[in-house]
């Protein structure tokens, strides 16, 4: 795929595309032109697709070459072996301010793969950023169509205020031929008047070290667009943009939207400045220091060095002010990072405490009470960083002491997580049936007594109570071995 160029005789192929008028007031919608190039290759930074073959067919050869009827003048044929392709046009540079209207006339041959949604015609000036997407579909193939760009679309095609390159793309489902017989670009009258450039004086005197100011340089033009370029003679400015001692020149060039220019050259006579007093400041930090010399005029350029903070600290230079004196010392300020310890119990927040690596003491909140449990905070170590500390609850072990006829039959242990306990068998008593008195697992140490059926009446019951009363007093002094009850 070769890049080709349209020459003057190619009337109507890309009519009016790139005409620079030398006579003000001349406007033509279909004029011969030169300097326009195109390519079917992908152009970096412009094309989305490329991958096309291009062929220029003269008006005389159109019928024999199979150009669709209705074409006007010479025709550019664009084709590809792929269903998606594009051709990029290079206009050189045309100022946006001159463009009044812009349109393209084209023809897309239909294919058996066309649908209601494809093909499309697309226009871009940067890859995959569409200035225009025009749906053709089945009904708009096999006919000459005109694509008219709106003013806002023309603005988008001139991203830097100038029309330079753009791609006309075909996106379909199968290879086909696209014909272009006219690109109509209407331009306003050419402006041959240069901008007006004004400066207050052409000779300027100042001292070395001063910074040039351009605010009093004025440029105007009828187009409303003027670009100013400043060119200093070699060695006029130092690395900070300040004038050096000597005689220097500044050439100012003003360019309008039509390429007209005006320029003025100024002379700067720069004398040596009084030797400024030199001050110094030393920035000190944990592992080093840096001394910086400065003057009153260069004080704004003093910048403290970047210092890496040690673990668990932030570092800054504080709110310092240059003292304009010799040997000022500014020390780095190290501030310990503040970390948070969050305390939670059963998923709920209980409280929080803050600490630093310089103050590792914190006040823990009370562990919330939980019936049937003892609670404490899990073990943790403060070593820098935020953390979450969970409450750890341990079931309290309670005892059931089963007593029959003043004798301890068994001691059974349980916790709040115990659903039921296994009662010991009641010792027999002269063939009399017995049972354990009613009790509840009420999260306390409990003595459970045996009850026997006795036909002897109240006397026997009173006797049991008496025994029991005596036993209760004895049990109080018993230290029962603790062991975890297992279900």
Short mmCIF file of C-alpha atoms in Angstrom, two decimals:
data_model
loop_
_atom_site.label_atom_id
_atom_site.label_comp_id
_atom_site.label_asym_id
_atom_site.label_seq_id
_atom_site.Cartn_x
_atom_site.Cartn_y
_atom_site.Cartn_z
CA UNK A 1 0.00 0.00 0.00
CA UNK A 2 1.81 3.09 -1.26
CA UNK A 3 1.29 6.65 -0.10
CA UNK A 4 0.01 8.67 -3.04
CA UNK A 5 -0.26 12.37 -3.73
CA UNK A 6 -2.95 14.32 -5.60
CA UNK A 7 -1.57 16.84 -8.08
CA UNK A 8 -3.20 19.87 -9.69
CA UNK A 9 -4.90 18.04 -12.61
CA UNK A 10 -6.96 15.84 -10.24
CA UNK A 11 -10.05 18.03 -10.49
CA UNK A 12 -12.99 16.93 -8.34
CA UNK A 13 -11.33 13.96 -6.63
CA UNK A 14 -10.94 15.77 -3.36
CA UNK A 15 -12.45 19.04 -4.49
CA UNK A 16 -11.66 22.11 -2.43
CA UNK A 17 -9.69 20.09 0.12
CA UNK A 18 -6.49 22.06 0.44
CA UNK A 19 -6.56 25.38 -1.39
CA UNK A 20 -4.52 28.29 0.00
CA UNK A 21 -5.89 31.35 -1.69
CA UNK A 22 -3.47 34.10 -2.58
CA UNK A 23 -6.21 36.59 -3.49
CA UNK A 24 -8.48 37.71 -0.62
CA UNK A 25 -12.18 37.13 -1.19
CA UNK A 26 -11.82 34.10 -3.48
CA UNK A 27 -13.88 31.12 -2.24
CA UNK A 28 -14.56 27.95 -4.16
CA UNK A 29 -16.43 24.79 -3.27
CA UNK A 30 -14.83 22.70 -5.99
CA UNK A 31 -11.42 23.89 -7.02
CA UNK A 32 -8.21 22.24 -8.19
CA UNK A 33 -5.60 21.91 -5.47
CA UNK A 34 -2.23 20.38 -4.68
CA UNK A 35 -0.29 19.18 -1.62
CA UNK A 36 -2.84 16.64 -0.35
CA UNK A 37 -1.52 13.16 0.46
CA UNK A 38 -3.25 9.98 1.53
CA UNK A 39 -2.30 6.47 2.54
CA UNK A 40 -4.07 3.18 3.24
CA UNK A 41 -1.41 2.31 5.80
CA UNK A 42 -2.02 2.85 9.49
CA UNK A 43 -0.59 6.21 10.57
CA UNK A 44 0.73 6.29 14.13
CA UNK A 45 -1.26 8.56 16.41
CA UNK A 46 -3.97 9.10 13.76
CA UNK A 47 -5.38 5.89 12.26
CA UNK A 48 -7.58 3.39 13.98
CA UNK A 49 -7.58 0.81 11.19
CA UNK A 50 -5.54 1.40 8.02
CA UNK A 51 -4.94 -1.83 6.09
CA UNK A 52 -6.37 -0.56 2.80
CA UNK A 53 -5.34 -0.42 -0.86
CA UNK A 54 -5.91 2.89 -2.67
CA UNK A 55 -6.24 3.59 -6.40
CA UNK A 56 -6.88 6.88 -8.16
CA UNK A 57 -9.24 6.42 -11.13
CA UNK A 58 -9.59 9.23 -13.65
CA UNK A 59 -12.98 10.37 -14.89
CA UNK A 60 -12.23 8.89 -18.31
CA UNK A 61 -11.41 5.47 -16.84
CA UNK A 62 -14.30 5.41 -14.36
CA UNK A 63 -16.78 3.38 -16.41
CA UNK A 64 -14.21 0.82 -17.54
CA UNK A 65 -12.88 0.49 -13.95
CA UNK A 66 -16.35 -0.28 -12.61
CA UNK A 67 -16.85 2.95 -10.68
CA UNK A 68 -20.53 3.24 -9.67
CA UNK A 69 -22.61 5.54 -11.83
CA UNK A 70 -23.20 9.02 -10.53
CA UNK A 71 -19.59 9.84 -9.70
CA UNK A 72 -18.30 13.33 -10.41
CA UNK A 73 -14.81 13.64 -11.84
CA UNK A 74 -11.88 11.52 -10.72
CA UNK A 75 -12.49 8.93 -7.98
CA UNK A 76 -10.36 7.49 -5.19
CA UNK A 77 -11.06 3.77 -4.75
CA UNK A 78 -10.34 2.32 -1.28
CA UNK A 79 -10.52 -1.44 -0.72
CA UNK A 80 -9.19 -4.19 1.55
CA UNK A 81 -9.24 -7.94 2.05
CA UNK A 82 -10.67 -7.28 5.52
CA UNK A 83 -14.08 -6.04 6.57
CA UNK A 84 -12.60 -3.11 8.49
CA UNK A 85 -10.16 -0.65 6.94
CA UNK A 86 -9.42 3.06 6.53
CA UNK A 87 -7.58 5.69 4.51
CA UNK A 88 -5.74 8.62 6.14
CA UNK A 89 -5.63 12.07 4.52
CA UNK A 90 -2.85 14.57 5.20
CA UNK A 91 -3.85 18.23 4.73
CA UNK A 92 -0.57 19.75 5.84
CA UNK A 93 -1.87 22.47 8.16
CA UNK A 94 -5.07 24.48 7.78
CA UNK A 95 -6.08 26.91 10.54
CA UNK A 96 -9.44 26.07 12.06
CA UNK A 97 -10.45 29.72 11.88
CA UNK A 98 -10.47 29.54 8.08
CA UNK A 99 -12.74 26.50 7.76
CA UNK A 100 -16.37 27.41 7.06
CA UNK A 101 -17.70 23.98 6.04
CA UNK A 102 -16.40 20.48 5.43
CA UNK A 103 -18.03 17.47 3.73
CA UNK A 104 -17.14 14.15 2.09
CA UNK A 105 -19.02 12.39 -0.73
CA UNK A 106 -18.59 8.60 -0.83
CA UNK A 107 -20.11 5.33 -2.02
CA UNK A 108 -19.93 1.94 -0.20
CA UNK A 109 -20.68 -1.25 -2.14
CA UNK A 110 -23.01 -3.68 -0.43
CA UNK A 111 -22.01 -7.20 0.66
CA UNK A 112 -23.99 -10.30 1.56
CA UNK A 113 -22.86 -9.81 5.17
CA UNK A 114 -24.49 -6.39 5.59
CA UNK A 115 -27.10 -6.06 8.33
CA UNK A 116 -29.32 -3.36 9.77
CA UNK A 117 -26.41 -2.42 12.10
CA UNK A 118 -23.48 -2.73 9.71
CA UNK A 119 -21.61 -1.33 7.89
CA UNK A 120 -20.60 2.00 9.43
CA UNK A 121 -18.52 4.94 8.21
CA UNK A 122 -16.28 6.39 10.92
CA UNK A 123 -13.99 9.43 11.15
CA UNK A 124 -11.13 9.91 13.62
CA UNK A 125 -8.05 12.07 14.19
CA UNK A 126 -6.71 9.87 17.00
CA UNK A 127 -7.05 6.08 17.24
CA UNK A 128 -10.41 4.84 18.56
CA UNK A 129 -11.67 8.36 19.33
CA UNK A 130 -14.51 8.93 16.89
CA UNK A 131 -15.35 12.38 15.61
CA UNK A 132 -18.22 10.87 13.62
CA UNK A 133 -19.93 7.47 13.34
CA UNK A 134 -22.44 7.18 10.52
CA UNK A 135 -24.60 4.05 10.34
CA UNK A 136 -25.14 2.87 6.77
CA UNK A 137 -26.76 -0.53 7.20
CA UNK A 138 -28.46 -2.28 4.31
CA UNK A 139 -30.47 0.70 3.09
CA UNK A 140 -27.58 3.13 2.57
CA UNK A 141 -25.12 1.01 0.64
CA UNK A 142 -24.89 1.10 -3.15
CA UNK A 143 -25.63 4.83 -3.29
CA UNK A 144 -23.67 8.07 -3.27
CA UNK A 145 -23.93 9.78 0.14
CA UNK A 146 -22.62 13.04 1.53
CA UNK A 147 -21.17 13.27 5.02
CA UNK A 148 -21.44 16.86 6.31
CA UNK A 149 -19.44 17.71 9.42
CA UNK A 150 -20.91 20.01 12.04
CA UNK A 151 -18.93 22.94 13.40
CA UNK A 152 -18.27 21.09 16.67
CA UNK A 153 -17.05 18.05 14.70
CA UNK A 154 -14.71 20.30 12.72
CA UNK A 155 -13.43 21.64 16.05
CA UNK A 156 -12.69 18.06 17.12
CA UNK A 157 -10.82 17.44 13.87
CA UNK A 158 -8.59 20.44 14.67
CA UNK A 159 -7.33 19.50 18.17
CA UNK A 160 -4.50 22.07 18.08
CA UNK A 161 -6.39 24.70 16.14
CA UNK A 162 -5.31 23.22 12.81
CA UNK A 163 -6.67 20.57 10.45
CA UNK A 164 -3.76 18.21 9.73
CA UNK A 165 -4.60 14.50 9.37
CA UNK A 166 -7.76 12.41 9.67
CA UNK A 167 -8.90 8.92 8.79
CA UNK A 168 -12.07 7.91 6.93
CA UNK A 169 -12.84 4.34 8.05
CA UNK A 170 -15.19 1.62 6.88
CA UNK A 171 -16.35 -0.93 9.46
CA UNK A 172 -18.35 -3.86 8.12
CA UNK A 173 -18.65 -7.61 8.23
CA UNK A 174 -16.94 -8.38 4.92
CA UNK A 175 -14.44 -6.85 2.45
CA UNK A 176 -15.84 -4.31 0.01
CA UNK A 177 -15.00 -1.23 -2.07
CA UNK A 178 -15.46 2.37 -0.95
CA UNK A 179 -15.29 5.23 -3.47
CA UNK A 180 -14.63 8.90 -2.67
CA UNK A 181 -15.24 11.46 -5.41
CA UNK A 182 -15.27 14.71 -3.44
CA UNK A 183 -13.97 16.22 -0.21
CA UNK A 184 -15.33 19.74 -0.05
CA UNK A 185 -13.53 22.11 2.30
CA UNK A 186 -14.72 25.70 2.14
CA UNK A 187 -12.28 28.26 3.47
CA UNK A 188 -12.73 31.91 4.36
CA UNK A 189 -10.85 34.67 2.55
CA UNK A 190 -7.14 34.51 3.06
CA UNK A 191 -5.63 37.07 5.44
CA UNK A 192 -2.34 38.57 4.25
CA UNK A 193 -2.11 41.27 6.93
CA UNK A 194 0.51 40.55 9.60
CA UNK A 195 -0.22 41.00 13.29
CA UNK A 196 0.51 44.29 15.04
CA UNK A 197 3.36 43.88 17.53
CA UNK A 198 4.12 46.57 20.12
CA UNK A 199 6.84 46.92 22.78
CA UNK A 200 7.39 49.90 25.10
CA UNK A 201 11.06 50.21 24.16
CA UNK A 202 13.58 48.45 21.96
CA UNK A 203 16.42 48.99 24.42
CA UNK A 204 16.09 47.81 27.98
CA UNK A 205 18.60 48.33 30.84
CA UNK A 206 18.68 46.24 33.98
CA UNK A 207 20.96 44.44 36.45
CA UNK A 208 22.24 40.89 36.25
CA UNK A 209 20.07 38.41 38.09
CA UNK A 210 16.77 40.07 37.19
CA UNK A 211 14.04 38.01 35.56
CA UNK A 212 12.53 39.28 32.28
CA UNK A 213 8.87 40.26 32.31
CA UNK A 214 6.84 40.06 29.09
CA UNK A 215 3.58 41.62 30.28
CA UNK A 216 4.18 44.90 28.43
CA UNK A 217 4.57 43.19 25.03
CA UNK A 218 1.31 43.47 23.06
CA UNK A 219 0.24 41.68 19.86
CA UNK A 220 -3.11 42.00 18.06
CA UNK A 221 -4.58 40.63 14.83
CA UNK A 222 -7.92 40.76 13.01
CA UNK A 223 -8.20 36.96 13.25
CA UNK A 224 -8.20 37.17 17.02
CA UNK A 225 -5.45 34.55 17.26
CA UNK A 226 -1.80 35.43 17.78
CA UNK A 227 1.05 33.21 18.90
CA UNK A 228 4.18 34.82 20.40
CA UNK A 229 7.63 33.22 20.30
CA UNK A 230 10.60 34.58 22.28
CA UNK A 231 14.18 33.89 21.12
CA UNK A 232 17.07 35.03 23.35
CA UNK A 233 20.64 35.36 22.15
CA UNK A 234 23.00 32.68 23.44
CA UNK A 235 23.98 33.06 27.10
CA UNK A 236 21.40 35.73 27.88
CA UNK A 237 19.72 33.71 30.62
CA UNK A 238 21.15 31.46 33.32
CA UNK A 239 19.71 28.15 34.38
CA UNK A 240 17.09 29.87 36.53
CA UNK A 241 15.84 32.16 33.76
CA UNK A 242 17.69 35.22 35.09
CA UNK A 243 19.55 37.72 32.92
CA UNK A 244 23.34 37.50 32.88
CA UNK A 245 25.76 40.42 32.64
CA UNK A 246 26.39 41.67 29.11
CA UNK A 247 24.49 42.89 26.03
CA UNK A 248 21.82 40.49 24.75
CA UNK A 249 19.03 40.46 22.20
CA UNK A 250 15.46 39.18 22.37
CA UNK A 251 13.64 38.48 19.11
CA UNK A 252 9.84 38.45 19.46
CA UNK A 253 7.83 36.87 16.63
CA UNK A 254 4.02 37.14 16.39
CA UNK A 255 2.17 34.68 14.11
CA UNK A 256 -1.55 34.84 13.28
CA UNK A 257 -3.92 32.04 12.29
CA UNK A 258 -3.06 32.48 8.60
CA UNK A 259 0.68 32.22 9.05
CA UNK A 260 1.39 35.94 8.73
CA UNK A 261 4.21 37.11 10.98
CA UNK A 262 5.65 40.25 12.52
CA UNK A 263 8.81 40.49 14.61
CA UNK A 264 10.74 42.95 16.76
CA UNK A 265 14.24 42.61 18.21
CA UNK A 266 14.94 44.16 21.59
CA UNK A 267 18.36 44.86 23.09
CA UNK A 268 19.01 44.19 26.78
CA UNK A 269 22.00 45.93 28.36
CA UNK A 270 22.64 44.07 31.61
CA UNK A 271 25.12 45.53 34.10
CA UNK A 272 26.73 43.71 37.01
CA UNK A 273 24.65 43.73 40.15
CA UNK A 274 25.98 44.51 43.60
CA UNK A 275 27.42 41.37 45.18
CA UNK A 276 24.56 40.02 47.30
CA UNK A 277 25.13 38.87 50.85
CA UNK A 278 25.33 35.11 51.08
CA UNK A 279 23.49 33.27 53.84
CA UNK A 280 23.50 29.60 54.73
CA UNK A 281 21.18 27.08 56.29
CA UNK A 282 22.03 23.55 57.40
CA UNK A 283 19.34 20.90 57.39
CA UNK A 284 20.11 18.15 59.90
CA UNK A 285 18.46 14.80 60.29
CA UNK A 286 19.18 11.54 62.05
CA UNK A 287 21.74 10.21 59.58
CA UNK A 288 23.18 13.33 58.02
CA UNK A 289 23.01 16.99 57.15
CA UNK A 290 22.97 19.29 54.12
CA UNK A 291 24.24 22.87 53.97
CA UNK A 292 22.66 25.27 51.46
CA UNK A 293 23.89 28.77 50.59
CA UNK A 294 21.48 31.39 49.29
CA UNK A 295 20.93 35.12 48.83
CA UNK A 296 17.91 37.26 49.51
CA UNK A 297 16.87 36.91 45.87
CA UNK A 298 17.40 33.15 45.68
CA UNK A 299 15.87 32.31 49.04
CA UNK A 300 12.69 31.08 47.36
CA UNK A 301 14.74 28.36 45.66
CA UNK A 302 15.89 26.81 48.96
CA UNK A 303 14.28 23.42 49.37
CA UNK A 304 14.93 21.04 52.29
CA UNK A 305 16.16 17.56 51.35
CA UNK A 306 13.83 14.60 51.21
CA UNK A 307 14.47 12.42 54.26
CA UNK A 308 13.32 8.86 54.75
CA UNK A 309 11.39 8.39 57.98
CA UNK A 310 12.36 5.49 60.29
CA UNK A 311 9.80 2.80 61.01
CA UNK A 312 6.85 4.00 63.08
CA UNK A 313 7.70 7.68 62.60
CA UNK A 314 6.87 10.50 60.23
CA UNK A 315 9.48 13.14 59.50
CA UNK A 316 9.14 16.80 58.54
CA UNK A 317 11.09 20.01 58.72
CA UNK A 318 8.48 21.75 60.80
CA UNK A 319 7.24 25.26 60.16
CA UNK A 320 10.59 26.94 59.65
CA UNK A 321 11.51 30.36 58.24
CA UNK A 322 14.82 31.23 56.62
CA UNK A 323 16.54 33.62 59.03
CA UNK A 324 18.69 35.36 56.40
CA UNK A 325 21.79 34.74 58.49
CA UNK A 326 24.88 32.57 58.43
CA UNK A 327 24.85 29.05 59.82
CA UNK A 328 21.15 28.71 60.53
CA UNK A 329 20.39 25.16 61.63
CA UNK A 330 17.05 23.45 61.03
CA UNK A 331 16.52 20.04 62.58
CA UNK A 332 14.22 17.42 61.23
CA UNK A 333 11.15 16.77 63.37
CA UNK A 334 10.41 13.11 64.02
CA UNK A 335 6.88 12.40 65.14
CA UNK A 336 5.87 8.92 66.28
CA UNK A 337 2.96 7.42 64.40
CA UNK A 338 -0.20 6.97 66.46
CA UNK A 339 -1.68 3.47 66.36
CA UNK A 340 -5.04 2.24 67.59
CA UNK A 341 -5.87 -0.88 69.58
CA UNK A 342 -9.54 -1.77 69.20
CA UNK A 343 -11.16 -4.02 71.81
CA UNK A 344 -14.14 -6.16 70.80
CA UNK A 345 -16.26 -8.75 72.58
CA UNK A 346 -18.49 -11.17 70.70
CA UNK A 347 -18.22 -8.96 67.61
CA UNK A 348 -19.20 -5.74 69.36
CA UNK A 349 -16.86 -2.82 69.92
CA UNK A 350 -16.00 -2.24 73.57
CA UNK A 351 -13.51 0.59 73.28
CA UNK A 352 -10.19 1.68 71.83
CA UNK A 353 -6.84 2.97 73.01
CA UNK A 354 -3.99 4.73 71.23
CA UNK A 355 -0.26 4.25 71.59
CA UNK A 356 3.06 5.09 69.96
CA UNK A 357 6.38 3.30 70.01
CA UNK A 358 7.47 5.92 72.52
CA UNK A 359 4.50 5.36 74.83
CA UNK A 360 3.45 1.72 74.89
CA UNK A 361 1.16 2.00 77.91
CA UNK A 362 -2.56 1.81 77.28
CA UNK A 363 -5.60 1.54 79.50
CA UNK A 364 -7.71 -1.46 78.65
CA UNK A 365 -11.48 -1.24 78.97
CA UNK A 366 -13.24 -3.68 81.28
CA UNK A 367 -14.16 -6.98 79.67
CA UNK A 368 -17.98 -7.06 79.43
CA UNK A 369 -19.57 -9.51 81.87
CA UNK A 370 -21.09 -12.66 80.48
CA UNK A 371 -23.18 -14.88 82.70
CA UNK A 372 -21.56 -18.20 83.35
CA UNK A 373 -18.16 -17.12 82.05
CA UNK A 374 -15.01 -15.44 83.16
CA UNK A 375 -13.60 -13.02 80.60
CA UNK A 376 -10.19 -11.61 79.78
CA UNK A 377 -8.51 -9.98 76.80
CA UNK A 378 -6.50 -12.24 74.55
CA UNK A 379 -2.76 -11.94 74.80
CA UNK A 380 -1.23 -9.29 72.54
CA UNK A 381 2.00 -7.38 72.07
CA UNK A 382 2.23 -3.71 71.12
CA UNK A 383 4.83 -3.64 68.37
CA UNK A 384 3.66 -0.85 66.07
CA UNK A 385 0.55 -0.89 63.93
CA UNK A 386 -3.19 -0.95 64.46
CA UNK A 387 -4.65 -4.12 65.94
CA UNK A 388 -7.87 -5.68 67.16
CA UNK A 389 -7.96 -7.45 70.54
CA UNK A 390 -10.76 -9.95 71.14
CA UNK A 391 -12.30 -10.86 74.49
CA UNK A 392 -11.75 -14.52 75.44
CA UNK A 393 -14.50 -16.08 77.56
CA UNK A 394 -13.94 -19.26 79.62
CA UNK A 395 -16.93 -21.14 81.04
CA UNK A 396 -17.09 -21.19 84.89
CA UNK A 397 -17.13 -24.72 86.33
CA UNK A 398 -19.92 -25.33 88.84
CA UNK A 399 -20.54 -28.40 91.01
CA UNK A 400 -23.54 -30.53 91.89
CA UNK A 401 -22.91 -32.46 95.12
CA UNK A 402 -25.31 -35.37 95.48
CA UNK A 403 -25.87 -36.37 99.16
CA UNK A 404 -27.87 -39.33 100.50
CA UNK A 405 -28.33 -39.99 104.22
CA UNK A 406 -25.50 -37.62 105.11
CA UNK A 407 -23.02 -39.24 102.72
CA UNK A 408 -21.63 -37.64 99.56
CA UNK A 409 -22.59 -39.99 96.76
CA UNK A 410 -20.94 -38.07 93.89
CA UNK A 411 -19.84 -34.64 92.74
CA UNK A 412 -20.77 -33.73 89.15
CA UNK A 413 -19.34 -30.64 87.40
CA UNK A 414 -21.03 -28.53 84.75
CA UNK A 415 -20.73 -25.23 82.90
CA UNK A 416 -23.13 -22.87 81.15
CA UNK A 417 -22.50 -24.85 77.99
CA UNK A 418 -23.69 -28.11 79.63
CA UNK A 419 -27.12 -29.17 78.44
CA UNK A 420 -27.70 -31.95 81.05
CA UNK A 421 -25.79 -33.84 83.74
CA UNK A 422 -25.66 -37.53 84.49
CA UNK A 423 -27.04 -38.08 88.00
CA UNK A 424 -25.54 -40.81 90.19
CA UNK A 425 -27.72 -43.71 91.36
CA UNK A 426 -29.42 -43.22 94.74
CA UNK A 427 -28.12 -45.72 97.33
CA UNK A 428 -30.87 -48.10 98.51
CA UNK A 429 -32.34 -47.59 101.97
CA UNK A 430 -34.02 -50.58 103.47
CA UNK A 431 -35.91 -51.24 100.31
CA UNK A 432 -37.44 -47.79 100.31
CA UNK A 433 -37.55 -46.05 96.88
CA UNK A 434 -35.71 -42.75 96.65
CA UNK A 435 -35.19 -39.86 94.28
CA UNK A 436 -33.05 -36.74 94.07
CA UNK A 437 -34.79 -33.57 95.01
CA UNK A 438 -35.63 -31.20 92.21
CA UNK A 439 -32.86 -28.75 91.19
CA UNK A 440 -31.79 -26.49 88.34
CA UNK A 441 -28.48 -25.82 86.64
CA UNK A 442 -28.52 -22.22 87.84
CA UNK A 443 -24.80 -21.49 87.50
CA UNK A 444 -23.91 -22.00 91.17
CA UNK A 445 -22.44 -24.73 93.32
CA UNK A 446 -25.44 -26.74 94.53
CA UNK A 447 -26.05 -29.61 97.02
CA UNK A 448 -28.73 -32.05 95.89
CA UNK A 449 -30.27 -34.34 98.57
CA UNK A 450 -31.86 -37.72 98.20
CA UNK A 451 -35.52 -38.04 99.14
CA UNK A 452 -36.93 -41.40 100.30
CA UNK A 453 -40.54 -42.45 100.52
CA UNK A 454 -41.31 -43.33 104.13
CA UNK A 455 -44.58 -44.38 105.60
CA UNK A 456 -43.54 -43.49 109.14
CA UNK A 457 -44.87 -39.98 108.76
CA UNK A 458 -43.48 -36.59 109.61
CA UNK A 459 -40.98 -37.86 112.12
CA UNK A 460 -38.86 -39.51 109.49
CA UNK A 461 -38.92 -36.42 107.32
CA UNK A 462 -37.83 -34.27 110.25
CA UNK A 463 -35.04 -36.69 110.90
CA UNK A 464 -33.77 -36.41 107.34
CA UNK A 465 -33.88 -32.62 107.47
CA UNK A 466 -31.88 -32.73 110.66
CA UNK A 467 -29.26 -34.87 109.07
CA UNK A 468 -29.24 -32.73 106.05
CA UNK A 469 -28.87 -29.61 108.09
CA UNK A 470 -25.87 -31.03 109.78
CA UNK A 471 -24.42 -32.16 106.48
CA UNK A 472 -24.85 -28.76 104.89
CA UNK A 473 -22.73 -27.25 107.56
CA UNK A 474 -20.07 -29.86 106.91
CA UNK A 475 -20.09 -29.43 103.14
CA UNK A 476 -19.41 -25.75 103.42
CA UNK A 477 -15.94 -26.56 104.61
CA UNK A 478 -15.21 -29.14 101.87
CA UNK A 479 -12.88 -28.08 99.04
CA UNK A 480 -14.14 -30.10 96.13
CA UNK A 481 -11.73 -31.04 93.35
CA UNK A 482 -12.57 -29.21 90.10
CA UNK A 483 -12.72 -30.99 86.80
CA UNK A 484 -14.38 -30.04 83.59
CA UNK A 485 -17.65 -31.82 82.99
CA UNK A 486 -17.95 -33.48 79.62
CA UNK A 487 -21.27 -34.20 78.02
#
